[in-house]
Short mmCIF file of N, CA and C in Angstrom, two decimals:
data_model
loop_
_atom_site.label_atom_id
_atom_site.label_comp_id
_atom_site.label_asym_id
_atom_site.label_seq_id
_atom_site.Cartn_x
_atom_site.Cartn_y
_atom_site.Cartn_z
N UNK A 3 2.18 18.20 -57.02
CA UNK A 3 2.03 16.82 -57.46
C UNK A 3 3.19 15.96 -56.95
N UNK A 4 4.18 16.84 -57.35
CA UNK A 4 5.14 15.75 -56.48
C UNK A 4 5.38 15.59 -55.01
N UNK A 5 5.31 16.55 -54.26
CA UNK A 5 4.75 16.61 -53.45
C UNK A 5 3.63 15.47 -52.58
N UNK A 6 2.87 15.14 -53.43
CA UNK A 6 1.90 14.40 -52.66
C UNK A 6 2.26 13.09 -52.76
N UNK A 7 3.20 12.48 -54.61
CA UNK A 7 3.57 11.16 -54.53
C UNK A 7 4.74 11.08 -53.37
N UNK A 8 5.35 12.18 -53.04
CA UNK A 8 6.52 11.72 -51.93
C UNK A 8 5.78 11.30 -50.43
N UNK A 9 5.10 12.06 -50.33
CA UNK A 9 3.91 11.98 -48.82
C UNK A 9 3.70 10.65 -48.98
N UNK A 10 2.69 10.31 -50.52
CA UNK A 10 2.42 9.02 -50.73
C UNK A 10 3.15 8.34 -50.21
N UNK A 11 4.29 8.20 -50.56
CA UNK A 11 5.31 6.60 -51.14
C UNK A 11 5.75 6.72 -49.31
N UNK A 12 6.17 7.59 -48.65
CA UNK A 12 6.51 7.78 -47.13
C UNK A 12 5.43 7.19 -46.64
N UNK A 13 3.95 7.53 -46.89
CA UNK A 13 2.92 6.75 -45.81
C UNK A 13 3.23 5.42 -45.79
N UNK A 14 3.02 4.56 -47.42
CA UNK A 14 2.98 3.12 -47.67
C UNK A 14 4.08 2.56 -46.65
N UNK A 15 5.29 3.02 -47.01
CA UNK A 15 6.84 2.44 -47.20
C UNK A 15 6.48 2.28 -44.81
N UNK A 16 6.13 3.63 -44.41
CA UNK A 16 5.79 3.41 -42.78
C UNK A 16 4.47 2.82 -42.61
N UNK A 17 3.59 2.79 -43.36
CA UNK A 17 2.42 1.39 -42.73
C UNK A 17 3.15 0.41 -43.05
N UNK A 18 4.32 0.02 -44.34
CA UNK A 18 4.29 -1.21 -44.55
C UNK A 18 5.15 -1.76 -43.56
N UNK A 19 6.26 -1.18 -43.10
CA UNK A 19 7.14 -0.95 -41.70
C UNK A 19 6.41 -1.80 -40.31
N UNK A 20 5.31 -0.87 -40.15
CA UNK A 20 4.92 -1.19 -38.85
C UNK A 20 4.21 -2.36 -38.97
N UNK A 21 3.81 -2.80 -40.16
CA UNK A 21 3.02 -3.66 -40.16
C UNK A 21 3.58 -5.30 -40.44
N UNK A 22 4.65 -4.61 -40.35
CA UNK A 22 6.17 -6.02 -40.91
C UNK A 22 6.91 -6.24 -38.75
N UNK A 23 7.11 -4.95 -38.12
CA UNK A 23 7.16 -5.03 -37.26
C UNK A 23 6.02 -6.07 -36.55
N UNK A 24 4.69 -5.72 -36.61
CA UNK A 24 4.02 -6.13 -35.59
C UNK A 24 3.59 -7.79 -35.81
N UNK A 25 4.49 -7.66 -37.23
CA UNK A 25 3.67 -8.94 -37.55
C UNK A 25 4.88 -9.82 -37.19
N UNK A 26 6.14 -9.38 -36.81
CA UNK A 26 6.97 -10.68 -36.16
C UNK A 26 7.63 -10.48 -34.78
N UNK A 27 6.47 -9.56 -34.27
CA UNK A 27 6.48 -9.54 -32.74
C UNK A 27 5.41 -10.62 -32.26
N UNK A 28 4.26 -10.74 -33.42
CA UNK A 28 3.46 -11.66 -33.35
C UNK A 28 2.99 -12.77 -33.19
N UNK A 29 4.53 -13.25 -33.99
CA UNK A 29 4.54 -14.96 -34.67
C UNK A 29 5.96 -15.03 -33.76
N UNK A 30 6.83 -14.41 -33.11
CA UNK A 30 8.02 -14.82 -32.11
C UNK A 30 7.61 -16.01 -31.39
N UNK A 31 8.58 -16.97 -31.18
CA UNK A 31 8.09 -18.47 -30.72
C UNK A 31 8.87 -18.45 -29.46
N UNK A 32 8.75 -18.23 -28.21
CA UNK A 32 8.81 -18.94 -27.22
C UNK A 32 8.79 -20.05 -26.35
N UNK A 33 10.34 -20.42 -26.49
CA UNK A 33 10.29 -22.18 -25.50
C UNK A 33 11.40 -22.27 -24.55
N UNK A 34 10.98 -23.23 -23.23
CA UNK A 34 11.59 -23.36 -22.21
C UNK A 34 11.71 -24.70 -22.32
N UNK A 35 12.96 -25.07 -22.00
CA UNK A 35 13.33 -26.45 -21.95
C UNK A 35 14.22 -26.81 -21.13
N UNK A 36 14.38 -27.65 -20.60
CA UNK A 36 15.45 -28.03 -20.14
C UNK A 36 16.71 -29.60 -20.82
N UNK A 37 18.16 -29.33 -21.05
CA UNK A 37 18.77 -29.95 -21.68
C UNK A 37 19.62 -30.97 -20.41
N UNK A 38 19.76 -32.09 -20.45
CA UNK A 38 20.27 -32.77 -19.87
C UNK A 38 21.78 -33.52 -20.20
N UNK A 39 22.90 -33.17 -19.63
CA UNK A 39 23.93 -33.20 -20.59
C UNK A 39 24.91 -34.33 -19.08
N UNK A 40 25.57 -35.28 -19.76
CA UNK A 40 25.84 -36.12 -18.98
C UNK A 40 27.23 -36.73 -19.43
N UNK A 41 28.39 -35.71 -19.55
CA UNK A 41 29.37 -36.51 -20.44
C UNK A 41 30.09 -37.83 -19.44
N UNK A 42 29.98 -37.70 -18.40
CA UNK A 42 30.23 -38.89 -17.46
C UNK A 42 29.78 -40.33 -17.07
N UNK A 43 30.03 -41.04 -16.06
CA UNK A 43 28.99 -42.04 -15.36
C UNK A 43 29.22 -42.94 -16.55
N UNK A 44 28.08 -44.29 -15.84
CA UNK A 44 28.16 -45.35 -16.44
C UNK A 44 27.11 -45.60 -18.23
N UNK A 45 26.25 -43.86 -17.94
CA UNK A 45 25.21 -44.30 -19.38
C UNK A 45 25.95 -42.37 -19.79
N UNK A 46 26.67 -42.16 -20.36
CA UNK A 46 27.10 -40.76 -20.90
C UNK A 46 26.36 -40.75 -22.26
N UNK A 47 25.66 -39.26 -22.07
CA UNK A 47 24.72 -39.15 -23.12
C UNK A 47 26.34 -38.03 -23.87
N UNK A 48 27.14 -37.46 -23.53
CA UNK A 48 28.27 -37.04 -24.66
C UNK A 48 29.35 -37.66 -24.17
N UNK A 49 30.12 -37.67 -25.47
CA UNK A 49 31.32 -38.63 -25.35
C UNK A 49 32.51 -38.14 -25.95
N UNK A 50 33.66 -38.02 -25.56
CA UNK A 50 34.84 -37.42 -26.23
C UNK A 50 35.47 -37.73 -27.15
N UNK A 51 35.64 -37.22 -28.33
CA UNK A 51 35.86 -38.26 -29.57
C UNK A 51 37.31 -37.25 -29.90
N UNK A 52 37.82 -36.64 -29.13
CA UNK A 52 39.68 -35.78 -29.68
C UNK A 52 39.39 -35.36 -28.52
N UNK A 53 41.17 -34.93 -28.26
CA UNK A 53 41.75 -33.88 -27.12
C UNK A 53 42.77 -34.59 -27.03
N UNK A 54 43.55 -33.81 -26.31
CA UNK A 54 45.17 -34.48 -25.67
C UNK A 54 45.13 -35.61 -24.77
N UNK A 55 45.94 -36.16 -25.03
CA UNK A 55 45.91 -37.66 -24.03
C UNK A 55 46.24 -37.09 -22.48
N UNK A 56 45.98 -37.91 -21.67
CA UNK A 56 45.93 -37.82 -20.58
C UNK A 56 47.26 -37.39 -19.57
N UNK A 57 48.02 -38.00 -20.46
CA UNK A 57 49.41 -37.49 -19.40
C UNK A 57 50.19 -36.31 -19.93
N UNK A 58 49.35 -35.60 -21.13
CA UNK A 58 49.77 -34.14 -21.69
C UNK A 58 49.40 -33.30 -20.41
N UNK A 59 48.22 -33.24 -20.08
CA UNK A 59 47.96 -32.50 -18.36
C UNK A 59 48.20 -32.69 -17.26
N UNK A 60 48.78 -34.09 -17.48
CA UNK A 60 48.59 -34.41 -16.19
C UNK A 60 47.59 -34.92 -15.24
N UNK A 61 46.04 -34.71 -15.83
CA UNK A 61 44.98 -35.08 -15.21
C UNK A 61 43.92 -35.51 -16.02
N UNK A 62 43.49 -36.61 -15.50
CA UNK A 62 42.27 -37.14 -16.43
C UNK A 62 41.37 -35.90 -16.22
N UNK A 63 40.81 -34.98 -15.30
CA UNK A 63 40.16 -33.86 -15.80
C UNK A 63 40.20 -32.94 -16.81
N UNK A 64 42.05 -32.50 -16.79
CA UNK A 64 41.99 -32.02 -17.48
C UNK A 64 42.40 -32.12 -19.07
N UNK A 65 42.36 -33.52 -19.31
CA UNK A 65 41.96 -34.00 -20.20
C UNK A 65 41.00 -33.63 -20.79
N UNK A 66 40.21 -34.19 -19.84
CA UNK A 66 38.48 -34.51 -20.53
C UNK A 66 37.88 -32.72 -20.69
N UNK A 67 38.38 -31.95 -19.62
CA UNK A 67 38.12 -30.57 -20.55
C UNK A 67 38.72 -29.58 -20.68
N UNK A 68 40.17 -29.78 -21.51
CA UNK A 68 41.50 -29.28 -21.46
C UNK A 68 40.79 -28.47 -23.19
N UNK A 69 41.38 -27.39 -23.73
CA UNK A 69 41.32 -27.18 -24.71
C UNK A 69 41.71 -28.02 -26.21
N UNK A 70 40.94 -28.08 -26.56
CA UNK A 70 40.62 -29.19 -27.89
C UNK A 70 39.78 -30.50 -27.95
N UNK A 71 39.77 -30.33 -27.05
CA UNK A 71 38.91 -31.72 -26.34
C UNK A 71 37.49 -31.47 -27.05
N UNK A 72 36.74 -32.29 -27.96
CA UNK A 72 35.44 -32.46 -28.59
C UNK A 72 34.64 -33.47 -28.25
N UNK A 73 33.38 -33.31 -27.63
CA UNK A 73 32.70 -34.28 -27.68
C UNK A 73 31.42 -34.54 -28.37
N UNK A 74 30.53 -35.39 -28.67
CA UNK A 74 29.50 -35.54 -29.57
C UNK A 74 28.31 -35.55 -28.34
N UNK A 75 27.32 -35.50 -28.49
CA UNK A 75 25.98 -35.68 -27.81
C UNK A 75 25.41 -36.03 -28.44
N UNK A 76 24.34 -36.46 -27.39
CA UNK A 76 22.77 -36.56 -27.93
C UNK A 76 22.12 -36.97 -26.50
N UNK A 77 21.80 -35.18 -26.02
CA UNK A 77 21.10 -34.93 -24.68
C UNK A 77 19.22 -35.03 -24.68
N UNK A 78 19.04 -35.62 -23.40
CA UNK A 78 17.64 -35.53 -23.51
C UNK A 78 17.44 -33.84 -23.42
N UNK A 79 16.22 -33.42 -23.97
CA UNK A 79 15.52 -32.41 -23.73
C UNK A 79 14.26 -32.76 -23.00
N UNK A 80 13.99 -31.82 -22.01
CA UNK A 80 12.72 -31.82 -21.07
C UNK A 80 12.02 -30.90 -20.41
N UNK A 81 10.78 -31.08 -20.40
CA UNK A 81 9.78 -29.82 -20.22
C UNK A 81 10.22 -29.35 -18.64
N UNK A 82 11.00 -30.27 -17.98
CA UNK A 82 10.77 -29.62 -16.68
C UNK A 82 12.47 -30.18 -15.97
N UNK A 83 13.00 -29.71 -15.18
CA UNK A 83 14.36 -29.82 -14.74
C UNK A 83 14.66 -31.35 -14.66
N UNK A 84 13.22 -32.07 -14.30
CA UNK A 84 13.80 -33.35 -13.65
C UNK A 84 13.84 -34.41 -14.99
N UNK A 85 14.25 -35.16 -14.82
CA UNK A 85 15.11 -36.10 -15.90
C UNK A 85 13.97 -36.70 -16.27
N UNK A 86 13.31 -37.33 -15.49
CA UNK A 86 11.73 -37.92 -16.15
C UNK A 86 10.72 -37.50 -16.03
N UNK A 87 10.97 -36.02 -16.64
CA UNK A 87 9.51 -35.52 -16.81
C UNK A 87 9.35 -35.89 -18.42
N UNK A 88 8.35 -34.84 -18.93
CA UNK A 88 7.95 -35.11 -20.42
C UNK A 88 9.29 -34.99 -20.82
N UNK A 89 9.66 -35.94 -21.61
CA UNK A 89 10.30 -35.70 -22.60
C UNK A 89 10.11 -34.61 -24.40
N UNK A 90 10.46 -33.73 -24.44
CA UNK A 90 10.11 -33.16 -25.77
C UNK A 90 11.26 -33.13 -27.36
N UNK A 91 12.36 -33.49 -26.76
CA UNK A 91 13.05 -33.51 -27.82
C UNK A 91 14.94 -33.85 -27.15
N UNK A 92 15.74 -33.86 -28.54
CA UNK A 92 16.96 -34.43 -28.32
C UNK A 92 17.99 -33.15 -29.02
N UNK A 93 18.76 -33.20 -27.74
CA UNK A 93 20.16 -31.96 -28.67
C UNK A 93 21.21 -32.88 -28.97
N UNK A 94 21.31 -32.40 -30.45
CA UNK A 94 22.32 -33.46 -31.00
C UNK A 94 23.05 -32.52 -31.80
N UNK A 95 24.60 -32.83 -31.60
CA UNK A 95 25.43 -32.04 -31.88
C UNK A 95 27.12 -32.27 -31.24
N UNK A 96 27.62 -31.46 -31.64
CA UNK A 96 29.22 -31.08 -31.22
C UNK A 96 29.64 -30.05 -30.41
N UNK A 97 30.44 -30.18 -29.03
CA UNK A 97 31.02 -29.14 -28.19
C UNK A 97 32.22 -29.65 -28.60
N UNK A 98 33.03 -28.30 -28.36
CA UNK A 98 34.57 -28.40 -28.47
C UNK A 98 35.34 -27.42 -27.35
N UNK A 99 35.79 -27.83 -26.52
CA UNK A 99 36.54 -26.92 -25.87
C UNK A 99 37.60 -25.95 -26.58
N UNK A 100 37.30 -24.40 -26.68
CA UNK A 100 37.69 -23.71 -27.29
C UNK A 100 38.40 -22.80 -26.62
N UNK A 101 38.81 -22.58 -25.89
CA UNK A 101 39.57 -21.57 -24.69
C UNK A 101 41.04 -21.89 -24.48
N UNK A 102 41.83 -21.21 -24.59
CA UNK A 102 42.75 -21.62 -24.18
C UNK A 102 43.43 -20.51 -22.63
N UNK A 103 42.74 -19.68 -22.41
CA UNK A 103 42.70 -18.68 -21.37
C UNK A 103 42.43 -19.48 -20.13
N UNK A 104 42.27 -18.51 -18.48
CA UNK A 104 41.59 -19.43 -17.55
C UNK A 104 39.60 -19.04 -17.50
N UNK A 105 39.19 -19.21 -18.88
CA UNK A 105 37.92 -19.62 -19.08
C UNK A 105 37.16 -20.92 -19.89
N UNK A 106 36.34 -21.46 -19.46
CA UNK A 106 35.80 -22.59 -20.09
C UNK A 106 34.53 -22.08 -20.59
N UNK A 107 34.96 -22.17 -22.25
CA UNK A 107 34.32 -22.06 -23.23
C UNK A 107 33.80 -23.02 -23.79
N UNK A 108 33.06 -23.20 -24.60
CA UNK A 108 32.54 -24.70 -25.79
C UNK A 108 31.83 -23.57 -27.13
N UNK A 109 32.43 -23.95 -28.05
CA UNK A 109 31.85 -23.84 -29.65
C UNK A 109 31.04 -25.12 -29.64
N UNK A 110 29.37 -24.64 -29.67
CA UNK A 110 28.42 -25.50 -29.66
C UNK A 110 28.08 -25.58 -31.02
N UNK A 111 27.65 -26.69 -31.63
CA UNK A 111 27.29 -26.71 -33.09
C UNK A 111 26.13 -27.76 -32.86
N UNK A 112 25.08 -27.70 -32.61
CA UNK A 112 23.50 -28.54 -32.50
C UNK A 112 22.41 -28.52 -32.55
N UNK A 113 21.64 -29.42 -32.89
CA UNK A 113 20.43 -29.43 -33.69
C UNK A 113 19.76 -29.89 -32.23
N UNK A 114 18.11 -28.61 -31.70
CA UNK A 114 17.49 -29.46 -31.17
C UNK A 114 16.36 -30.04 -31.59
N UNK A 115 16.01 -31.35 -31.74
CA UNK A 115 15.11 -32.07 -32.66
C UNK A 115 14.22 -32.43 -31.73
N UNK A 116 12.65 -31.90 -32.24
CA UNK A 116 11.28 -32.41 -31.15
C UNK A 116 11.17 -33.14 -31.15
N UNK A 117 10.50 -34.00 -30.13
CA UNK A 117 10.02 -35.02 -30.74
C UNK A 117 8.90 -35.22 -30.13
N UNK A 118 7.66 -34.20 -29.79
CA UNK A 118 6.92 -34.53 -29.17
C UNK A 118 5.62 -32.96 -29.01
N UNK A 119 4.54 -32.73 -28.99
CA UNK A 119 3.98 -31.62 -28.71
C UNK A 119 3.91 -30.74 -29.55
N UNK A 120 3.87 -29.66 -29.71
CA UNK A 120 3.29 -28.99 -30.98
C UNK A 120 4.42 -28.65 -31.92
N UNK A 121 6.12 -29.08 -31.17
CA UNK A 121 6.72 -28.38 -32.45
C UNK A 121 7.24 -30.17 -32.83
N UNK A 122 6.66 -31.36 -32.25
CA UNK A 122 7.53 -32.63 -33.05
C UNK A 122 8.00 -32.67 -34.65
N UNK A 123 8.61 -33.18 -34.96
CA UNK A 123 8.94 -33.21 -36.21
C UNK A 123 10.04 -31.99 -36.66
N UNK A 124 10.22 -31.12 -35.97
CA UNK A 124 10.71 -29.94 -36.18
C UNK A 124 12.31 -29.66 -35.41
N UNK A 125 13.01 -28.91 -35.77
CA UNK A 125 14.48 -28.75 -35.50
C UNK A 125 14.74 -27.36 -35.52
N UNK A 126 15.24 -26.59 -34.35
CA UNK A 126 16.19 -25.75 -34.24
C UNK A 126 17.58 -25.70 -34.54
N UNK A 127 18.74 -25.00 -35.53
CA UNK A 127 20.08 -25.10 -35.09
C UNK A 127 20.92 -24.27 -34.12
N UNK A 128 21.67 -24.58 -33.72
CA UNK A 128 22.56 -23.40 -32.75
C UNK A 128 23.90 -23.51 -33.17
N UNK A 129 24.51 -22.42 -33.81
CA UNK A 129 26.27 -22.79 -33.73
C UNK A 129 26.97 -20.96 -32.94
N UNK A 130 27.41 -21.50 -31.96
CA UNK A 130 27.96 -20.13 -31.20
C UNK A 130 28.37 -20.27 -29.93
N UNK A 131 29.16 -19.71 -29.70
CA UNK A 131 30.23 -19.51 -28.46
C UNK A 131 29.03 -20.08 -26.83
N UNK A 132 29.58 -21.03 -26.24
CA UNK A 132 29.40 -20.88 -24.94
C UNK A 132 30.01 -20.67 -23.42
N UNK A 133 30.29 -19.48 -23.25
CA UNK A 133 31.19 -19.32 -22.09
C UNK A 133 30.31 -19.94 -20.59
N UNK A 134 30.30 -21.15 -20.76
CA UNK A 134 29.82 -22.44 -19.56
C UNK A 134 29.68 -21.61 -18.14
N UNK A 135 30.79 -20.78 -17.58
CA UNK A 135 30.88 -20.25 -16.13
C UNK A 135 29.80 -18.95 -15.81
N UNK A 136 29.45 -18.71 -17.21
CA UNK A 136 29.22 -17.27 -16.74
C UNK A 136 27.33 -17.48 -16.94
N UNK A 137 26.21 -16.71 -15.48
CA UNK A 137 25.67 -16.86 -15.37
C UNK A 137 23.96 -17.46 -16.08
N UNK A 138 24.16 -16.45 -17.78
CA UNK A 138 23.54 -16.78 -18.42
C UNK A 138 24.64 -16.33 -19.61
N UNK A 139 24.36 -17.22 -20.61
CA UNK A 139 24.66 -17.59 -22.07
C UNK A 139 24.19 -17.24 -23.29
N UNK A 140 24.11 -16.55 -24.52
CA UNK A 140 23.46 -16.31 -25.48
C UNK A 140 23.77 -16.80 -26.63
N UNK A 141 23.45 -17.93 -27.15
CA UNK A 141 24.19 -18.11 -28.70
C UNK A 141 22.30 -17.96 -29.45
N UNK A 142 23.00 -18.14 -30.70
CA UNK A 142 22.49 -17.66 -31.77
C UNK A 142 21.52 -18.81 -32.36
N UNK A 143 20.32 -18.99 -32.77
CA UNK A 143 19.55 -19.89 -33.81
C UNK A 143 19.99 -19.02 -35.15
N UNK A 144 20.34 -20.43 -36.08
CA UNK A 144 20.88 -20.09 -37.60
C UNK A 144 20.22 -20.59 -38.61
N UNK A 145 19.04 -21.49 -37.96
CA UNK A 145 18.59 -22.34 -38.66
C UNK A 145 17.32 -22.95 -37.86
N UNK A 146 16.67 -23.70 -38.97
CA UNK A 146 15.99 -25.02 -38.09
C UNK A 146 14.95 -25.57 -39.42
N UNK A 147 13.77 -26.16 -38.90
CA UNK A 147 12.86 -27.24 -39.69
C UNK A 147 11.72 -27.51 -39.64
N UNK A 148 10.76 -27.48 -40.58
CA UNK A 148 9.57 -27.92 -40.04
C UNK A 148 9.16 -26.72 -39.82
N UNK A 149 8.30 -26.34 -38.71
CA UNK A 149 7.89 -24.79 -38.27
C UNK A 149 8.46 -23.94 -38.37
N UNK A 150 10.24 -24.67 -37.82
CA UNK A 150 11.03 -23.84 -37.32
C UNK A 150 12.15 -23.29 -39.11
N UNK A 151 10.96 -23.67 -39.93
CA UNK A 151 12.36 -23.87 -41.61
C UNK A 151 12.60 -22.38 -41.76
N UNK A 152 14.26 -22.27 -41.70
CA UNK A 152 14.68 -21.19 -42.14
C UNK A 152 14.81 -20.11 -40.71
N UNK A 153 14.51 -20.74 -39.43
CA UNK A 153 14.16 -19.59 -38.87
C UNK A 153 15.85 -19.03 -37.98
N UNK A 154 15.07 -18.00 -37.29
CA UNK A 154 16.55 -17.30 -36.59
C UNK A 154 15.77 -16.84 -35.16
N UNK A 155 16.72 -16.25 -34.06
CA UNK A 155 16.46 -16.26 -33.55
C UNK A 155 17.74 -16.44 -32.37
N UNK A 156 17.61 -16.70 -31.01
CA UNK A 156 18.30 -16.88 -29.91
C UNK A 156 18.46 -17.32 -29.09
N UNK A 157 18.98 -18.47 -28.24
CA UNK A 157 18.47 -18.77 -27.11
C UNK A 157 19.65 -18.70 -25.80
N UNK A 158 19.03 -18.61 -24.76
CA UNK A 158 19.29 -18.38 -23.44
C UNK A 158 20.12 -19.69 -22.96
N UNK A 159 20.71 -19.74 -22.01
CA UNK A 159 20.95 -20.72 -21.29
C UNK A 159 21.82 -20.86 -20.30
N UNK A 160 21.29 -21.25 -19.10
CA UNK A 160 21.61 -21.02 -17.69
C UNK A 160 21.54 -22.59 -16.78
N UNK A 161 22.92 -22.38 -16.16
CA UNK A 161 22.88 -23.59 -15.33
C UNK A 161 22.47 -23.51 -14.37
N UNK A 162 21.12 -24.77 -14.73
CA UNK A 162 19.89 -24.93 -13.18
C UNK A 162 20.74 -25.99 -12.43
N UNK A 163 21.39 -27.13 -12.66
CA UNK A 163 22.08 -27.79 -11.67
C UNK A 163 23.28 -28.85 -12.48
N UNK A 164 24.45 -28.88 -11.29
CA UNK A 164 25.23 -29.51 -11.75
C UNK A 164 25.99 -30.46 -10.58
N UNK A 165 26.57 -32.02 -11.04
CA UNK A 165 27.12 -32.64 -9.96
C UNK A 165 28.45 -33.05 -10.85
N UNK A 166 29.13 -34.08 -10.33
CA UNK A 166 30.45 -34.82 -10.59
C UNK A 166 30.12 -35.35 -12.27
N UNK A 167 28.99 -35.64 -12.51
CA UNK A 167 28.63 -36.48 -13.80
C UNK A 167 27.67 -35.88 -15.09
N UNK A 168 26.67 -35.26 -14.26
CA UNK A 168 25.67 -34.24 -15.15
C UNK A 168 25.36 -33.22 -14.73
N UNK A 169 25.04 -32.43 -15.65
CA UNK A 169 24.66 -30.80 -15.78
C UNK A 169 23.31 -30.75 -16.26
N UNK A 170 22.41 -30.08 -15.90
CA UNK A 170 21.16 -29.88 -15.84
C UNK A 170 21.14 -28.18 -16.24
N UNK A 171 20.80 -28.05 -17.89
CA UNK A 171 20.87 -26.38 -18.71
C UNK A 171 19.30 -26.34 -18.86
N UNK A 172 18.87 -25.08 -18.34
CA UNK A 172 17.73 -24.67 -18.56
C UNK A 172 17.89 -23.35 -19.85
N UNK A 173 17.30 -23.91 -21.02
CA UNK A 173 17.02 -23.16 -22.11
C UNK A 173 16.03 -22.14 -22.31
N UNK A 174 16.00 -21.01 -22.60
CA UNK A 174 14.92 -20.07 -22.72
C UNK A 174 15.06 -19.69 -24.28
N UNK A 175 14.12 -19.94 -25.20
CA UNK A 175 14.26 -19.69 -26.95
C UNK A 175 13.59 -19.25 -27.52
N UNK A 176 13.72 -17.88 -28.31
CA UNK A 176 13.27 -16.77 -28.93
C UNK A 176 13.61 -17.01 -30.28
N UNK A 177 12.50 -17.76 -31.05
CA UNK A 177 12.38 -18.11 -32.54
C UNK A 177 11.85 -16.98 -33.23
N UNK A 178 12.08 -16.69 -34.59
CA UNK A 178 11.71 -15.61 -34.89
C UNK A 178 11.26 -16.02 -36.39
N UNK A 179 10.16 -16.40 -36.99
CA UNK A 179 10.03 -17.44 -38.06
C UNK A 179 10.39 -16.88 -39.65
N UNK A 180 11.07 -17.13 -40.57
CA UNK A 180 11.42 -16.85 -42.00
C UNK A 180 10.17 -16.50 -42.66
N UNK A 181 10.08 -14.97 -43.19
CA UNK A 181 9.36 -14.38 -44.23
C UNK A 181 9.53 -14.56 -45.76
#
């Protein structure tokens, strides 16, 4: 007898397992985006709001991304690399240059907010390390809204192009939705 409730309670406890597995391999949310980040030029979608003044480095560069240096955003998001394609949503948030080594880092802290297509109304958060140089990037979803309420998850991010003024981040995001 006891015997069979242990067999028992082992079957339930592994159907209920696999069936918790398959069910959030199921509902995993997949999105590609691209973030448009422009702290330069004459229309700068981020802007530097602290860091050392300019003649602490020596260089207005390295100023603008000397360690401590914070800036605010609010980047377009877009379905496709180029600047006027669909628009789907806005990353809004805080970078901080966090490195004091010879690597350029940013502690990202931002919300990306839809605004358009099946997830509008809805918000991802991200707060986690970005080491900028290195090929692809992984920080963490901690949060979000709407579809996305409560959820977790990860996203990717890799620089598709960059000039003197803007950077062009192609996002890859693995939502994983709250039970």
């Amino acid at each position: 007898m006891a015997y069979t409730k242990t067999l028992l309670c082992f079957v339930f406890v592994a159907v209920f397992m696999a069936s918790m597995s398959e069910a959030r391999k199921r509902n995993a949310t997949h999105i590609q985006f691209y973030m448009h980040d422009a702290p330069g030029g004459s229309n700068p979608s981020a802007v530097r709001v602290a860091g050392q003044p300019t003649n602490s480095t020596g260089s207005e560069m390295g100023a603008m991304f000397g360690f401590g240096s914070i800036y605010v955003m609010d980047n377009s998001l877009t379905a496709t690399p180029d600047a006027n394609s669909t628009l789907i949503g806005r990353a809004q948030g805080l970078y901080a240059m966090s490195s004091q080594e010879n690597e350029l880092s940013l502690l990202m802290t931002l919300t990306y907010n839809f605004v358009s297509g099946t997830y509008n109304g809805s918000s991802l958060s991200i707060v986690g390390r970005n080491p900028v140089m290195n090929e692809v990037r992984e920080m963490p979803i901690v949060g979000g809204t709407g579809v996305f309420r409560l959820a977790r998850g990860f996203a990717l991010a890799k620089t598709h192009s960059m000039d003197q003024v803007t950077a062009v981040i192609e996002y890859n995001v693995t939502v994983i939705p709250y039970y």
